[in-house]
Amino acid sequence: MLLPQLAELLSGQKIAAIILDPTYKVMTKSESAQGEVAALMNSIERLGMATGAAVIFGSHFSKGNQAGKESIDRISGSGVFARDPDAILTMTRHEEDNVFVFEPILRNCPPIDPFCVEWTWPLMRLAQGMDPTALKQLGGQSKKRVAMGDAIQVLPISAPVLKSEWVKLGVQSGISRSQMDGLIRDILVAKHPQIAIKNDLFVRKS
């Protein structure tokens, strides 16, 4: 079997991480066979112990749209894939083209909130202003790409409005409600110099 051979070959070397992708390339039976997957997980653990490296492996989702499932339930094959690893990072399609939602599931580390990344060849980059709850639905249409400046432009100059009114103005301009919520959150975190806040009212500076 490949994994014991890898453990013997790499033992004693200074290796930070070993990546196995896809998992079925190091298996002899079905990914749905609980005993087979459990044996694979044990072999992966022994590989990590022998080399001192983090062992990272790639799995995949079952066919069809996965937005209606909990992130941990989207992984194809035996439930052992979801129960055994110390950390799981799922990547699910966002309603925006070329944007994906990363959802970390961590056993021994502090929780990390879901976040969005965008595929900009040849790298994945953080997607600012994207709502990580806006997963692509079956048959859903992609929405237009927006940025903080688009949300700021819908605010009238020197005319204070409530957040709900700001969101409504964005929706009227063609920005989705979820996108507006994410953009306003990013604007507040960035303390954008064009936006002033007083008594829960927002105003765009001239």
Short mmCIF file of C-alpha atoms in Angstrom, two decimals:
data_model
loop_
_atom_site.label_atom_id
_atom_site.label_comp_id
_atom_site.label_asym_id
_atom_site.label_seq_id
_atom_site.Cartn_x
_atom_site.Cartn_y
_atom_site.Cartn_z
CA MET A 1 0.00 0.00 0.00
CA LEU A 2 1.24 3.49 -0.85
CA LEU A 3 0.91 5.16 2.57
CA PRO A 4 3.18 2.75 4.51
CA GLN A 5 5.74 3.11 1.72
CA LEU A 6 5.50 6.91 1.99
CA ALA A 7 5.91 6.74 5.76
CA GLU A 8 9.08 4.67 5.37
CA LEU A 9 10.45 6.84 2.56
CA LEU A 10 9.82 10.19 4.28
CA SER A 11 10.57 9.26 7.88
CA GLY A 12 13.28 11.47 9.35
CA GLN A 13 13.02 14.12 6.65
CA LYS A 14 12.01 17.71 7.41
CA ILE A 15 8.55 17.89 5.84
CA ALA A 16 5.83 20.29 6.95
CA ALA A 17 2.90 18.86 5.01
CA ILE A 18 1.93 15.92 2.82
CA ILE A 19 -1.01 16.33 0.45
CA LEU A 20 -3.00 13.34 -0.79
CA ASP A 21 -5.40 14.32 -3.55
CA PRO A 22 -7.72 12.68 -4.33
CA THR A 23 -8.20 10.11 -1.60
CA TYR A 24 -9.47 7.39 -3.92
CA LYS A 25 -6.00 7.17 -5.46
CA VAL A 26 -4.71 5.65 -2.19
CA MET A 27 -7.71 3.36 -1.61
CA THR A 28 -8.47 -0.13 -2.84
CA LYS A 29 -12.25 -0.13 -2.33
CA SER A 30 -15.21 2.23 -2.30
CA GLU A 31 -15.15 5.61 -0.54
CA SER A 32 -18.55 4.65 0.88
CA ALA A 33 -17.22 1.58 2.71
CA GLN A 34 -16.91 2.60 6.37
CA GLY A 35 -14.27 -0.01 7.20
CA GLU A 36 -12.17 0.96 4.17
CA VAL A 37 -12.29 4.67 5.02
CA ALA A 38 -11.53 3.98 8.70
CA ALA A 39 -8.46 2.01 7.63
CA LEU A 40 -7.42 4.90 5.38
CA MET A 41 -7.77 7.38 8.26
CA ASN A 42 -5.61 5.14 10.48
CA SER A 43 -2.96 4.93 7.75
CA ILE A 44 -3.00 8.71 7.37
CA GLU A 45 -2.55 9.14 11.12
CA ARG A 46 0.40 6.73 11.11
CA LEU A 47 1.91 8.65 8.18
CA GLY A 48 1.67 11.88 10.17
CA MET A 49 3.20 10.29 13.26
CA ALA A 50 6.08 8.79 11.28
CA THR A 51 6.98 12.00 9.45
CA GLY A 52 5.88 14.70 11.90
CA ALA A 53 4.07 16.37 8.99
CA ALA A 54 0.50 17.56 8.69
CA VAL A 55 -1.33 15.25 6.31
CA ILE A 56 -3.84 17.01 4.08
CA PHE A 57 -6.19 15.08 1.84
CA GLY A 58 -8.78 16.15 -0.70
CA SER A 59 -12.27 14.76 -0.95
CA HIS A 60 -15.26 15.79 -3.01
CA PHE A 61 -19.00 16.41 -2.72
CA SER A 62 -21.71 14.11 -3.97
CA LYS A 63 -23.35 15.05 -7.28
CA GLY A 64 -25.82 17.90 -7.45
CA ASN A 65 -26.27 21.19 -5.63
CA GLN A 66 -25.05 21.06 -2.01
CA ALA A 67 -26.34 24.40 -0.70
CA GLY A 68 -29.20 22.82 1.25
CA LYS A 69 -26.92 20.66 3.44
CA GLU A 70 -24.81 21.43 6.49
CA SER A 71 -21.22 21.87 5.34
CA ILE A 72 -20.02 18.75 7.14
CA ASP A 73 -22.68 16.66 5.37
CA ARG A 74 -21.64 17.67 1.84
CA ILE A 75 -18.63 15.34 1.71
CA SER A 76 -19.21 12.31 -0.50
CA GLY A 77 -18.74 8.77 0.76
CA SER A 78 -18.57 7.37 4.27
CA GLY A 79 -19.36 9.60 7.26
CA VAL A 80 -15.90 8.70 8.58
CA PHE A 81 -14.51 11.40 6.26
CA ALA A 82 -16.39 13.99 8.34
CA ARG A 83 -15.88 12.45 11.80
CA ASP A 84 -12.18 11.57 11.82
CA PRO A 85 -10.15 14.62 10.62
CA ASP A 86 -8.99 17.27 13.10
CA ALA A 87 -9.84 20.05 10.65
CA ILE A 88 -12.17 20.20 7.66
CA LEU A 89 -12.34 23.04 5.14
CA THR A 90 -15.25 22.80 2.72
CA MET A 91 -15.45 24.89 -0.44
CA THR A 92 -18.94 25.48 -1.84
CA ARG A 93 -20.03 27.57 -4.82
CA HIS A 94 -21.24 31.08 -4.04
CA GLU A 95 -24.07 32.74 -5.96
CA GLU A 96 -21.40 34.93 -7.61
CA ASP A 97 -19.41 33.50 -10.53
CA ASN A 98 -15.88 32.34 -9.59
CA VAL A 99 -16.53 32.93 -5.87
CA PHE A 100 -16.51 30.12 -3.28
CA VAL A 101 -17.44 29.91 0.38
CA PHE A 102 -14.87 28.35 2.71
CA GLU A 103 -16.33 26.90 5.92
CA PRO A 104 -13.77 25.70 8.49
CA ILE A 105 -14.77 22.92 10.90
CA LEU A 106 -12.08 22.73 13.60
CA ARG A 107 -11.76 20.23 16.43
CA ASN A 108 -8.82 21.59 18.45
CA CYS A 109 -8.54 25.22 17.34
CA PRO A 110 -10.65 28.33 17.95
CA PRO A 111 -13.57 28.61 15.50
CA ILE A 112 -13.18 30.55 12.27
CA ASP A 113 -16.20 32.15 10.62
CA PRO A 114 -16.99 31.20 7.01
CA PHE A 115 -15.40 33.47 4.41
CA CYS A 116 -15.41 33.95 0.66
CA VAL A 117 -12.60 33.63 -1.87
CA GLU A 118 -12.50 34.42 -5.56
CA TRP A 119 -10.69 32.46 -8.23
CA THR A 120 -8.49 34.97 -10.06
CA TRP A 121 -6.07 32.92 -12.13
CA PRO A 122 -3.71 31.63 -10.93
CA LEU A 123 -4.67 32.33 -7.30
CA MET A 124 -7.58 32.21 -4.89
CA ARG A 125 -7.97 35.63 -3.24
CA LEU A 126 -10.19 36.88 -0.41
CA ALA A 127 -13.45 38.22 -1.84
CA GLN A 128 -14.28 41.42 0.01
CA GLY A 129 -17.93 42.35 0.43
CA MET A 130 -19.25 38.87 -0.29
CA ASP A 131 -21.87 37.26 1.95
CA PRO A 132 -20.71 33.71 2.93
CA THR A 133 -24.32 32.63 3.51
CA ALA A 134 -25.23 33.31 -0.14
CA LEU A 135 -24.56 29.85 -1.56
CA LYS A 136 -25.45 29.16 -5.17
CA GLN A 137 -28.87 27.54 -5.36
CA LEU A 138 -29.99 25.04 -7.97
CA GLY A 139 -30.78 26.93 -11.15
CA GLY A 140 -29.92 30.24 -9.51
CA GLN A 141 -28.70 33.14 -11.56
CA SER A 142 -25.40 34.80 -10.74
CA LYS A 143 -25.57 38.37 -9.48
CA LYS A 144 -23.46 41.27 -10.62
CA ARG A 145 -20.03 41.89 -9.06
CA VAL A 146 -20.05 44.81 -6.63
CA ALA A 147 -17.56 46.61 -4.39
CA MET A 148 -17.69 49.02 -1.45
CA GLY A 149 -17.73 51.99 -3.82
CA ASP A 150 -21.00 50.76 -5.37
CA ALA A 151 -22.68 50.73 -1.95
CA ILE A 152 -21.30 54.17 -1.07
CA GLN A 153 -22.50 55.72 -4.33
CA VAL A 154 -26.16 54.98 -3.57
CA LEU A 155 -26.02 57.12 -0.41
CA PRO A 156 -27.20 60.70 -0.92
CA ILE A 157 -24.57 63.31 -0.06
CA SER A 158 -25.19 65.12 3.26
CA ALA A 159 -28.56 63.39 3.76
CA PRO A 160 -28.40 60.97 6.74
CA VAL A 161 -30.23 57.64 6.41
CA LEU A 162 -30.73 54.56 8.58
CA LYS A 163 -28.98 51.33 7.65
CA SER A 164 -32.27 49.79 6.50
CA GLU A 165 -32.79 52.74 4.15
CA TRP A 166 -29.24 52.40 2.86
CA VAL A 167 -29.83 48.73 2.10
CA LYS A 168 -33.10 49.62 0.34
CA LEU A 169 -31.30 52.19 -1.83
CA GLY A 170 -28.74 49.54 -2.79
CA VAL A 171 -31.44 47.02 -3.69
CA GLN A 172 -33.16 49.65 -5.85
CA SER A 173 -29.87 50.14 -7.71
CA GLY A 174 -29.58 46.42 -8.45
CA ILE A 175 -27.39 45.22 -5.56
CA SER A 176 -28.78 42.23 -3.64
CA ARG A 177 -29.74 42.59 0.02
CA SER A 178 -27.13 40.03 1.09
CA GLN A 179 -24.44 41.90 -0.87
CA MET A 180 -25.44 45.23 0.70
CA ASP A 181 -25.26 43.75 4.19
CA GLY A 182 -21.75 42.43 3.48
CA LEU A 183 -20.56 45.67 1.89
CA ILE A 184 -21.86 47.83 4.74
CA ARG A 185 -20.13 45.54 7.22
CA ASP A 186 -16.86 45.90 5.32
CA ILE A 187 -17.27 49.69 5.11
CA LEU A 188 -17.74 49.90 8.88
CA VAL A 189 -14.75 47.64 9.60
CA ALA A 190 -12.59 49.69 7.23
CA LYS A 191 -13.84 52.99 8.76
CA HIS A 192 -14.23 54.33 5.25
CA PRO A 193 -13.40 58.07 5.14
CA GLN A 194 -16.39 58.87 2.92
CA ILE A 195 -18.90 57.60 5.49
CA ALA A 196 -19.87 59.45 8.67
CA ILE A 197 -22.04 57.87 11.39
CA LYS A 198 -24.08 59.71 14.01
CA ASN A 199 -26.99 58.39 16.08
CA ASP A 200 -27.25 55.27 13.89
CA LEU A 201 -27.54 57.44 10.77
CA PHE A 202 -25.17 57.11 7.83
CA VAL A 203 -24.18 59.93 5.52
CA ARG A 204 -21.87 60.23 2.54
CA LYS A 205 -19.42 63.11 2.78
CA SER A 206 -19.09 65.45 -0.17
#
